Coordinates of C-alpha atoms in Angstrom, one line a residue:
M1 CA 0.0 0.0 0.0
S2 CA 1.2 3.5 -0.8
R3 CA 1.8 6.0 2.0
P4 CA -0.7 8.7 2.5
S5 CA 0.3 12.0 1.0
R6 CA -0.4 14.3 4.1
P7 CA -2.5 14.3 7.2
E8 CA -6.2 15.1 6.9
T9 CA -8.6 17.3 8.8
A10 CA -11.8 15.3 9.7
P11 CA -15.3 17.1 10.0
C12 CA -15.8 18.9 13.4
A13 CA -18.1 16.3 14.8
A14 CA -16.3 13.3 13.6
R15 CA -13.1 14.6 15.3
L16 CA -14.9 15.3 18.5
A17 CA -16.5 12.0 18.9
P18 CA -13.5 9.6 19.5
H19 CA -12.1 11.8 22.3
R20 CA -13.5 11.6 25.7
R21 CA -13.1 14.5 28.0
H22 CA -10.9 13.8 31.0
A23 CA -9.0 15.7 33.6
A24 CA -5.5 16.7 33.0
G25 CA -3.2 13.8 33.0
C26 CA 0.6 13.6 33.4
G27 CA 3.2 14.3 30.9
C28 CA 6.7 14.8 29.6
F29 CA 7.2 18.6 29.8
I30 CA 9.4 21.0 28.0
I31 CA 10.3 23.1 31.0
P32 CA 12.1 21.1 33.8
T33 CA 10.8 21.5 37.4
R34 CA 13.9 23.1 38.6
V35 CA 13.5 26.0 36.3
L36 CA 9.9 26.3 37.4
D37 CA 11.1 26.3 41.0
R38 CA 13.7 28.8 40.4
F39 CA 11.2 31.4 38.9
A40 CA 8.7 30.4 41.8
Q41 CA 11.2 31.8 44.3
D42 CA 12.4 34.7 42.2
E43 CA 11.6 37.9 44.1
Q44 CA 12.0 40.0 41.0
L45 CA 8.8 38.7 39.6
P46 CA 5.3 39.7 40.9
E47 CA 3.8 37.4 43.4
A48 CA 1.0 36.2 41.1
Q49 CA 3.6 35.3 38.5
R50 CA 5.7 33.4 41.2
K51 CA 2.6 31.5 42.2
S52 CA 1.8 30.3 38.7
F53 CA 5.3 29.0 38.4
A54 CA 5.1 27.1 41.9
D55 CA 1.6 25.7 40.9
A56 CA 3.0 24.4 37.5
A57 CA 5.9 22.7 39.4
S58 CA 3.8 21.2 42.2
I59 CA 1.6 19.1 39.8
E60 CA 4.4 17.9 37.5
T61 CA 5.4 15.0 39.8
E62 CA 2.0 13.5 40.0
W63 CA 1.6 13.9 36.3
R64 CA 4.7 11.9 35.6
K65 CA 3.4 9.0 37.8
V66 CA 0.2 8.8 35.7
R67 CA 2.2 8.8 32.3
S68 CA 4.5 6.2 33.6
A69 CA 1.3 3.9 34.3
S70 CA 0.2 4.7 30.7
Q71 CA 3.4 3.6 29.3
Q72 CA 3.4 0.3 31.2
L73 CA 0.0 -0.3 29.8
M74 CA 0.9 0.5 26.3
R75 CA 3.9 -1.9 26.4
M76 CA 1.8 -4.7 27.8
A77 CA -0.8 -4.0 25.1
H78 CA 1.9 -4.2 22.4
S79 CA 3.2 -7.5 23.6
V80 CA -0.1 -9.3 23.8
L81 CA -2.6 -7.8 21.4
P82 CA -2.8 -8.9 17.7
T83 CA -1.4 -6.3 15.2
G84 CA -3.0 -7.7 12.0
M85 CA -4.8 -4.3 11.4
T86 CA -1.5 -2.3 11.2
A87 CA -1.1 -2.6 7.5
L88 CA -4.7 -1.4 6.8
A89 CA -4.4 1.4 9.3
A90 CA -1.2 2.5 7.7
A91 CA -3.2 3.3 4.7
A92 CA -5.0 6.2 6.3
P93 CA -3.2 9.4 7.0
P94 CA -3.4 10.9 10.6
V95 CA -6.1 13.2 11.5
V96 CA -4.9 16.4 13.0
S97 CA -7.2 18.0 15.6
V98 CA -7.0 21.1 17.6
F99 CA -9.1 21.9 20.8
D100 CA -9.5 25.0 22.8
C101 CA -9.3 24.6 26.7
R102 CA -10.4 28.1 27.0
H103 CA -8.0 28.7 29.9
G104 CA -9.6 25.7 31.7
M105 CA -8.1 22.4 32.6
A106 CA -10.4 19.9 31.2
L107 CA -8.9 18.1 28.2
P108 CA -9.3 18.0 25.4
G109 CA -11.6 21.1 25.3
T110 CA -13.7 22.4 22.7
P111 CA -12.9 21.4 19.0
F112 CA -12.1 23.9 16.4
C113 CA -14.0 22.8 13.3
D114 CA -11.5 24.1 10.9
P115 CA -8.3 24.7 12.7
A116 CA -6.4 25.5 9.5
H117 CA -8.4 28.6 8.9
A118 CA -9.4 29.5 12.6
T119 CA -9.4 33.1 13.7
D120 CA -7.3 32.0 16.6
E121 CA -3.6 32.3 15.5
T122 CA -2.5 29.7 18.0
A123 CA -4.9 27.2 16.6
R124 CA -3.8 27.9 13.1
R125 CA -0.1 27.6 14.1
T126 CA -0.7 24.4 16.1
F127 CA -2.4 22.8 13.2
A128 CA 0.2 23.8 10.7
E129 CA 3.1 22.7 12.7
T130 CA 1.5 19.4 13.8
T131 CA 0.6 18.6 10.2
A132 CA 4.2 19.4 9.2
M133 CA 5.6 17.2 11.8
A134 CA 3.5 14.3 10.4
E135 CA 4.9 15.1 7.0
F136 CA 8.4 15.2 8.3
L137 CA 8.1 11.7 9.8
R138 CA 6.5 10.5 6.6
L139 CA 9.0 11.9 4.2
A140 CA 12.2 11.7 6.2
F141 CA 11.6 8.3 7.8
N142 CA 8.6 6.6 6.0
R143 CA 6.6 6.6 9.1
N144 CA 2.9 7.3 9.3
S145 CA 2.3 9.2 12.4
L146 CA 3.6 8.4 16.0
D147 CA 2.6 4.8 15.9
D148 CA 3.3 4.2 12.2
A149 CA -0.3 3.2 11.8
G150 CA -2.0 6.7 11.2
M151 CA -2.5 7.7 14.8
G152 CA -4.5 10.9 15.1
L153 CA -2.6 13.8 16.4
L154 CA -4.7 15.7 19.0
S155 CA -3.5 19.1 20.6
S156 CA -5.2 21.2 23.2
I157 CA -4.2 25.0 23.4
H158 CA -4.9 27.7 25.9
F159 CA -4.5 25.4 28.8
S160 CA -5.1 27.0 32.2
V161 CA -4.2 30.7 32.8
G162 CA -0.6 32.0 32.0
Y163 CA 0.5 28.3 32.0
N164 CA 4.4 28.0 31.5
N165 CA 4.7 24.7 29.9
A166 CA 3.8 22.1 27.2
F167 CA 3.5 18.5 27.6
W168 CA 2.5 15.1 26.1
N169 CA 0.3 13.2 28.5
G170 CA 0.4 9.8 26.7
L171 CA -2.6 10.6 24.6
Q172 CA -2.2 14.1 23.3
M173 CA -0.3 17.4 23.2
T174 CA -1.2 20.3 25.5
Y175 CA 0.1 23.8 25.2
G176 CA 0.2 26.8 27.6
D177 CA 0.1 30.4 26.7
G178 CA 3.1 31.3 29.0
D179 CA 3.1 34.2 31.4
G180 CA 3.9 36.8 28.8
N181 CA 7.1 37.7 30.6
I182 CA 9.5 34.8 31.0
F183 CA 7.7 32.5 28.5
I184 CA 5.4 33.2 25.6
D185 CA 2.8 31.0 23.8
F186 CA 4.5 27.6 23.6
T187 CA 3.2 26.8 20.1
R188 CA 5.5 29.6 18.8
S189 CA 8.5 27.2 18.9
N190 CA 8.0 24.5 16.3
D191 CA 10.8 22.5 17.9
V192 CA 8.8 22.6 21.0
I193 CA 5.8 21.1 19.3
A194 CA 8.1 18.4 17.7
H195 CA 9.9 17.8 20.9
E196 CA 6.6 16.9 22.8
L197 CA 5.2 14.8 19.9
T198 CA 8.4 12.8 19.8
H199 CA 7.6 11.7 23.3
G200 CA 4.7 10.0 21.7
L201 CA 7.0 8.4 19.2
T202 CA 9.3 7.1 21.9
E203 CA 6.3 5.8 23.8
Y204 CA 5.2 3.7 20.8
T205 CA 8.8 2.5 20.0
A206 CA 11.6 2.2 22.5
G207 CA 9.5 3.1 25.5
F208 CA 12.3 4.7 27.4
A209 CA 11.5 5.1 31.1
Y210 CA 11.6 8.7 32.5
R211 CA 14.3 7.9 34.9
N212 CA 18.1 7.6 35.2
Q213 CA 19.9 7.1 32.0
A214 CA 16.9 6.0 29.9
G215 CA 15.2 9.1 31.1
G216 CA 18.0 11.3 29.7
L217 CA 17.7 9.3 26.3
N218 CA 14.0 10.0 26.3
E219 CA 14.4 13.7 26.6
S220 CA 17.3 13.8 24.2
V221 CA 15.6 11.9 21.5
S222 CA 12.8 14.6 21.7
D223 CA 15.4 17.5 21.6
V224 CA 17.1 15.8 18.7
F225 CA 13.9 15.3 16.7
G226 CA 12.7 18.8 17.7
S227 CA 16.0 20.3 16.3
M228 CA 15.9 18.3 13.1
F229 CA 12.3 19.3 12.5
R230 CA 13.0 22.9 13.0
Q231 CA 15.9 22.7 10.6
W232 CA 13.8 20.7 8.1
R233 CA 11.1 23.4 8.2
A234 CA 13.8 26.1 7.6
G235 CA 15.6 24.1 4.9
Q236 CA 18.9 24.4 6.9
S237 CA 22.1 22.3 6.8
V238 CA 23.8 21.4 9.9
Q239 CA 26.2 24.3 9.5
Q240 CA 23.3 26.8 9.0
A241 CA 21.3 25.6 12.1
D242 CA 21.7 27.3 15.5
W243 CA 20.9 24.1 17.4
L244 CA 18.8 25.8 20.0
I245 CA 15.7 24.4 21.6
G246 CA 12.9 26.8 22.5
R247 CA 14.3 30.0 21.2
D248 CA 10.9 31.3 20.2
I249 CA 9.2 31.0 23.5
M250 CA 11.6 33.1 25.3
G251 CA 9.6 36.2 26.7
P252 CA 11.1 39.6 27.2
G253 CA 11.8 39.0 30.8
A254 CA 14.0 35.9 29.9
L255 CA 15.7 37.8 27.0
A256 CA 16.4 40.7 29.3
R257 CA 18.3 38.3 31.6
G258 CA 20.4 36.9 28.7
Y259 CA 18.5 33.7 28.1
T260 CA 18.1 33.0 24.4
C261 CA 16.9 29.5 24.6
L262 CA 16.0 26.5 26.9
R263 CA 18.7 24.3 25.7
D264 CA 21.6 24.3 23.1
L265 CA 22.8 21.1 21.5
A266 CA 25.9 22.6 20.4
N267 CA 26.9 24.0 23.8
P268 CA 24.7 22.3 26.6
G269 CA 26.2 24.2 29.4
A270 CA 26.2 27.8 27.9
E271 CA 25.2 30.6 30.0
H272 CA 22.6 31.6 27.4
C273 CA 20.6 28.5 28.2
L274 CA 17.7 28.8 30.7
S275 CA 18.3 25.1 31.4
P276 CA 22.0 24.5 31.0
Q277 CA 23.2 20.7 31.0
P278 CA 26.2 18.6 31.4
A279 CA 27.8 17.6 28.2
H280 CA 30.1 14.7 29.3
F281 CA 29.2 11.4 30.8
D282 CA 31.5 11.8 33.8
Q283 CA 28.9 14.4 35.1
Y284 CA 26.2 12.0 35.0
R285 CA 24.5 10.8 38.3
N286 CA 21.5 8.5 38.7
G287 CA 18.6 10.4 39.8
M288 CA 19.3 13.4 37.7
D289 CA 16.3 15.1 35.9
P290 CA 16.1 13.8 32.5
H291 CA 16.2 17.3 31.1
D292 CA 19.6 17.6 32.5
S293 CA 21.2 14.3 31.7
S294 CA 19.9 14.6 28.1
G295 CA 22.7 17.1 27.3
I296 CA 25.1 14.2 27.1
P297 CA 23.5 12.3 24.2
N298 CA 22.4 15.8 22.8
Q299 CA 26.1 16.7 22.5
A300 CA 26.9 13.4 20.7
F301 CA 24.2 13.9 18.2
Y302 CA 25.4 17.4 17.5
R303 CA 29.0 16.3 17.0
A304 CA 28.0 13.5 14.7
A305 CA 25.8 15.6 12.6
M306 CA 28.4 18.3 12.2
A307 CA 31.0 15.8 11.2
I308 CA 28.8 14.1 8.8
G309 CA 27.4 17.3 7.4
G310 CA 24.5 18.0 5.0
H311 CA 21.0 17.8 6.5
S312 CA 20.7 16.4 10.0
W313 CA 17.8 14.1 9.3
E314 CA 19.4 12.6 6.2
K315 CA 22.1 10.5 7.6
T316 CA 22.6 11.2 11.3
G317 CA 18.9 11.4 11.9
R318 CA 18.3 8.1 10.0
I319 CA 20.7 6.3 12.4
W320 CA 19.1 7.7 15.5
Y321 CA 15.7 7.0 14.2
H322 CA 16.5 3.3 13.7
A323 CA 18.2 3.1 17.1
L324 CA 14.8 4.3 18.6
T325 CA 12.6 2.3 16.4
G326 CA 14.4 -0.7 15.1
Y327 CA 14.6 -2.7 18.4
R328 CA 12.2 -4.2 20.9
P329 CA 11.1 -1.8 23.7
S330 CA 13.8 -1.2 26.1
P331 CA 12.5 0.9 29.0
N332 CA 15.9 0.8 31.0
L333 CA 18.4 1.3 28.1
S334 CA 21.8 2.8 29.2
M335 CA 23.4 5.5 27.3
R336 CA 26.3 3.4 26.4
S337 CA 23.9 0.7 24.9
F338 CA 22.1 3.4 22.8
A339 CA 25.5 4.6 21.7
N340 CA 26.5 1.2 20.6
R341 CA 23.3 0.8 18.8
T342 CA 24.1 3.9 16.7
R343 CA 27.7 2.6 16.0
S344 CA 26.2 -0.6 14.7
L345 CA 23.5 1.0 12.6
A346 CA 26.2 3.4 11.2
R347 CA 28.0 0.3 9.9
Q348 CA 24.8 -1.6 8.7
I349 CA 23.2 1.5 7.0
F350 CA 26.3 3.2 5.5
G351 CA 28.7 0.3 5.2
S352 CA 30.3 1.9 2.1
E353 CA 30.9 5.2 3.9
P354 CA 33.5 4.6 6.7
S355 CA 33.6 8.3 7.5
I356 CA 30.0 8.1 8.9
R357 CA 31.0 5.3 11.2
R358 CA 34.0 7.1 12.5
A359 CA 31.9 10.4 13.0
V360 CA 29.3 8.5 15.2
D361 CA 32.0 6.8 17.1
Q362 CA 34.0 9.9 17.8
A363 CA 31.0 11.8 18.7
W364 CA 30.1 9.3 21.5
L365 CA 33.8 9.1 22.5
A366 CA 33.8 12.9 22.9
V367 CA 31.1 12.7 25.5
G368 CA 32.6 9.8 27.4
L369 CA 30.7 7.0 25.9

């Protein structure tokens, strides 16, 4: 069967029907808890703004627990349920839906009947970038949505009031509008959209747990795919890219303090990063927040991509994609094991190009793996 040419938009009623309303679940978030905590205690911010950061941080731990349970259920389902319908499902493109929380917390919210032409700029942007992400997966990796079977892509916008985060909750994407000072509308960074959607891709493939080394890999894969998608949308080579994550959600208050991004794959510990990271494995410790430890494999991907050259998704990204999708679920995979997967895949996929094998190997050696 041929692959679908692009995602589809279903009629409004048809899109609403499959989605039961539910309370906000857990998620993998773009903003780490320690950053939320830092601003919650920042006396330079108004009290109401500090409280919004504190509230966002206080519920993240519980949301992670729920998402972990969702991942376990998904792994069990994949191991015991028949998959004979996959080939048929793969013929259908993913339906892209956008819902409006209207600053409430009930998910998914009220559907936009035609998000591509909505008067709400955030709805239009969310639809366009989510649709583009599905196209990126199809064109770059021959994959039909997150599950490779045409899974619908559901996003909720305007979550809560001044909410400073975006998350994947195991079922859908959710975006806050930001407080307007430190952060602005989280849909403004297409790498943030791709980052969070990639948590769904990881859930359907490697199933990395959100703790210890596997947690760092989980976050790193999302940063890597977020960066690749941003470069793909801009038509950039690895030399042209800035390798920043979250550049376009930095509000005026963050920019005034010298923060130009959340993270930087090229320089994980840079002062311009709102959430600086270690870049070498000798800095790793069990129990680290995955947003921190992900700096190590992030740096390895950047080094490999720069050495290989061209477009990040064409060769380096292909190796990382198969390292994520080409093996059985491995929730507790170590960073060294993932590194060795990429080394092996570089030999298998690009056997006639020894420079690629060397580039991948040297990239991991440079970060201590």
